[in-house]
Amino acid sequence: MTEPVIELRGVSRRYDGGPPALHEASLTVRRGEAVAILGPSGSGKSTLLNLIAGLDRPDTGTVTVDGVRVDRLDEAGSARYRRSKIGMVFQFFNLLDDLTVSDNVTLPARLAGTPRGEADRRAAELLGLLGIDRHARAYPGRLSGGERQRVAVARALMNRPPLLLADEPTGALDTAAGQDVSALLTDLNAEGQTIVVVTHDLALARSCTHRTIRIADGRVTEEDAGRPRSAAPRTVASEGFASEAVR
């Protein structure tokens, strides 16, 4: 059995004296898994994602990601952790409109102190492998939603993180573009990338993850509802792109 990338043990989080956003949540995600977090609005999905990403701290319990006790990090340590351990993809892309596609993708590497030439080479590699290299000098506003999400995925993979977090990655896309992004996540996972997807879309969860983590009223339950682990990857850009992207 592969080692865990994410371990949450007895995690609770409450805001401003209200009911718990999370209540004694425990969760393990092993290296190479693709897991979906499902639940209605207000169920605790975003809180769970923020705790894994080091954007929030639990009131009780422990959060460990790739051997790092995330709940113990100070602000500077959390920033370093996110640069080295986490790639994040968001519903509305969070690209910077005044930067080119290439500059958006290289931004995490530049923040991590990677030399410009090395960062540019990595960005060119990722954009080529994801089939959007022709847009390298374009600005995000000129791209379709599906293309912008590919740029966001390239940016998330820039520093070769052990964990990719995707927060409603198809929520702002039409059906065709959403299926394209689902296939992209499937390919990345098939080549070894550990992925956690937060979504309300059961079809997305079943198509690109191995199992689902359901949350209701801050409590975590688990159910096998995804694709088989032996499912073959669906090529989106070019054959074998995913193995190159995650290296």
XYZ file of C-alpha atoms in Angstrom:
247
model
C 0.000 0.000 0.000
C 1.355 3.427 -0.937
C 2.138 5.995 1.729
C -0.335 8.760 2.581
C 0.018 12.225 1.087
C -2.803 13.685 3.212
C -3.640 12.710 6.791
C -6.258 14.558 8.836
C -6.871 13.318 12.351
C -9.752 14.569 14.509
C -9.879 17.968 12.803
C -12.477 20.497 13.953
C -12.944 24.124 12.895
C -15.519 26.623 14.134
C -15.952 30.255 13.051
C -17.201 33.094 15.254
C -19.009 30.882 17.727
C -21.232 29.269 15.104
C -21.747 25.555 14.524
C -18.638 23.594 13.536
C -17.655 23.977 9.888
C -15.822 20.684 10.438
C -16.337 18.300 13.348
C -13.679 15.727 14.235
C -12.914 15.023 10.579
C -10.416 12.287 9.751
C -9.230 11.526 6.230
C -6.377 9.753 4.460
C -5.433 10.213 0.791
C -2.627 8.009 -0.481
C -0.031 8.860 -3.088
C -1.417 8.451 -6.595
C -5.072 8.590 -5.566
C -7.711 10.848 -7.085
C -10.369 11.737 -4.517
C -13.476 13.906 -4.769
C -14.890 15.884 -1.854
C -18.664 16.184 -2.285
C -21.271 18.041 -0.294
C -23.875 20.813 -0.454
C -23.058 24.475 0.012
C -22.014 25.132 3.597
C -21.199 21.490 4.299
C -17.525 22.127 5.074
C -15.902 21.369 1.688
C -14.130 24.712 1.407
C -12.988 24.579 5.034
C -11.465 21.149 4.449
C -9.697 22.344 1.299
C -8.361 25.458 3.043
C -6.969 23.373 5.902
C -5.178 21.032 3.486
C -3.819 24.023 1.565
C -2.530 25.722 4.706
C -4.854 28.694 4.207
C -6.564 28.031 7.554
C -5.759 26.228 10.815
C -7.887 23.762 12.766
C -9.052 24.483 16.291
C -8.249 20.867 17.188
C -6.682 17.912 15.413
C -3.731 17.518 13.046
C -3.218 18.115 9.318
C -0.221 16.416 7.688
C 0.557 16.715 3.965
C 3.538 14.937 2.386
C 5.183 14.663 5.794
C 4.587 18.315 6.783
C 2.501 19.172 9.876
C 0.556 21.942 8.171
C -1.359 22.911 11.325
C 1.937 23.904 13.023
C 3.195 26.266 10.301
C 3.429 30.007 10.786
C 2.471 32.401 7.970
C 5.876 32.290 6.266
C 6.071 28.515 6.616
C 2.580 28.153 5.136
C 3.597 30.208 2.101
C 6.701 28.052 1.561
C 4.597 24.916 1.986
C 2.097 26.006 -0.667
C 4.863 26.857 -3.127
C 6.559 23.471 -2.751
C 3.791 20.994 -1.915
C 0.513 22.263 -3.388
C -0.789 23.104 -6.839
C -4.225 24.752 -6.842
C -6.849 25.044 -9.600
C -9.922 27.216 -9.030
C -13.413 27.504 -10.496
C -12.778 30.970 -11.933
C -9.154 30.284 -12.934
C -7.612 33.143 -10.855
C -5.316 34.108 -13.712
C -3.825 37.601 -13.810
C -5.304 39.380 -16.816
C -2.396 41.803 -17.213
C 0.152 38.963 -17.548
C 0.577 36.757 -20.586
C -0.266 33.074 -20.425
C 3.426 32.214 -20.129
C 3.976 34.737 -17.330
C 0.937 33.420 -15.443
C 2.350 29.900 -15.617
C 5.865 30.905 -14.501
C 4.634 32.979 -11.550
C 4.831 30.183 -8.908
C 8.375 29.327 -9.978
C 9.474 32.951 -9.869
C 7.973 33.344 -6.380
C 9.946 30.255 -5.364
C 13.188 31.822 -6.642
C 13.604 29.684 -9.755
C 15.872 31.359 -12.346
C 13.884 33.008 -15.154
C 15.359 30.857 -17.909
C 14.566 27.628 -16.094
C 11.027 28.811 -15.332
C 10.450 29.791 -18.957
C 11.611 26.374 -20.159
C 9.299 24.596 -17.720
C 6.356 26.796 -18.780
C 7.013 26.131 -22.460
C 7.148 22.392 -21.728
C 3.850 22.428 -19.832
C 2.017 24.590 -22.353
C 3.179 22.321 -25.150
C 2.195 19.165 -23.322
C -1.231 20.595 -22.503
C -1.782 21.652 -26.113
C -1.927 25.424 -25.567
C 1.607 26.531 -26.454
C 0.244 28.646 -29.328
C -1.290 30.924 -26.672
C 1.935 31.500 -24.714
C 2.138 35.222 -25.552
C -1.625 35.818 -25.451
C -3.506 37.304 -22.512
C -6.024 35.160 -20.596
C -9.005 37.301 -21.589
C -8.608 36.198 -25.209
C -8.874 32.480 -24.375
C -11.912 30.248 -24.011
C -12.897 28.976 -20.575
C -11.456 25.544 -21.263
C -8.169 27.035 -22.459
C -7.926 29.249 -19.386
C -8.453 26.233 -17.144
C -5.610 24.445 -18.967
C -3.421 27.476 -18.251
C -4.445 27.234 -14.585
C -3.516 23.540 -14.523
C -0.138 24.316 -16.106
C 0.475 26.979 -13.440
C -0.518 24.525 -10.690
C 1.990 21.956 -12.003
C 4.811 24.468 -12.422
C 6.708 23.542 -9.254
C 6.003 19.788 -9.582
C 3.843 19.601 -6.425
C 3.065 16.207 -4.887
C -0.583 17.273 -4.456
C -2.991 18.976 -6.892
C -6.104 20.573 -5.339
C -8.945 21.463 -7.708
C -11.795 23.582 -6.335
C -14.884 23.242 -8.590
C -12.587 23.074 -11.656
C -15.479 22.698 -14.136
C -17.974 24.983 -12.403
C -17.465 27.915 -14.800
C -17.241 25.811 -17.978
C -19.743 24.576 -20.525
C -20.344 20.844 -20.855
C -17.741 20.186 -23.549
C -15.002 22.160 -21.814
C -15.910 20.532 -18.496
C -15.519 17.077 -20.016
C -12.165 18.150 -21.440
C -10.917 19.235 -18.003
C -12.244 16.021 -16.458
C -10.281 14.009 -19.018
C -7.186 16.105 -18.308
C -7.405 15.386 -14.581
C -7.900 11.684 -15.331
C -4.774 11.611 -17.483
C -2.696 13.436 -14.893
C -3.775 11.026 -12.177
C -3.200 7.985 -14.397
C 0.440 9.067 -14.643
C 0.855 9.392 -10.874
C -0.379 12.848 -9.829
C -2.269 12.816 -6.511
C -5.445 14.884 -6.935
C -8.202 16.113 -4.620
C -11.237 17.620 -6.372
C -13.839 19.651 -4.482
C -17.079 19.581 -6.461
C -20.857 19.432 -6.233
C -20.902 17.511 -9.548
C -21.320 13.783 -8.917
C -20.729 12.998 -12.612
C -17.334 14.740 -12.482
C -16.442 12.899 -9.286
C -17.304 9.539 -10.781
C -15.514 10.198 -14.062
C -12.120 11.325 -12.793
C -11.668 10.087 -9.210
C -11.325 6.728 -7.466
C -13.548 7.500 -4.492
C -15.576 10.256 -2.931
C -15.467 11.869 0.477
C -18.923 13.132 1.370
C -19.374 15.969 3.856
C -22.610 16.981 5.543
C -22.866 19.435 8.443
C -19.100 19.323 8.902
C -18.941 15.552 9.270
C -17.011 13.335 6.864
C -18.225 10.027 5.471
C -16.635 8.007 2.694
C -18.044 6.046 -0.222
C -16.570 4.256 -3.217
C -18.170 5.934 -6.214
C -15.441 6.805 -8.698
C -13.755 5.175 -11.641
C -11.776 1.930 -11.192
C -8.109 2.431 -10.401
C -7.243 0.438 -13.511
C -9.125 2.788 -15.838
C -7.030 3.830 -18.824
C -6.166 7.505 -19.240
C -7.982 9.488 -21.923
C -5.505 11.458 -23.973
C -6.380 15.139 -24.301
C -3.346 16.849 -25.792
C -0.756 14.383 -27.011
C -0.001 10.803 -26.076
C 2.021 10.528 -22.899
C 1.711 14.207 -21.970
C 0.708 13.573 -18.384
C 3.833 11.667 -17.407
C 5.926 14.550 -18.664
C 3.791 17.152 -16.930
C 4.044 15.638 -13.461
C 7.815 15.108 -13.531
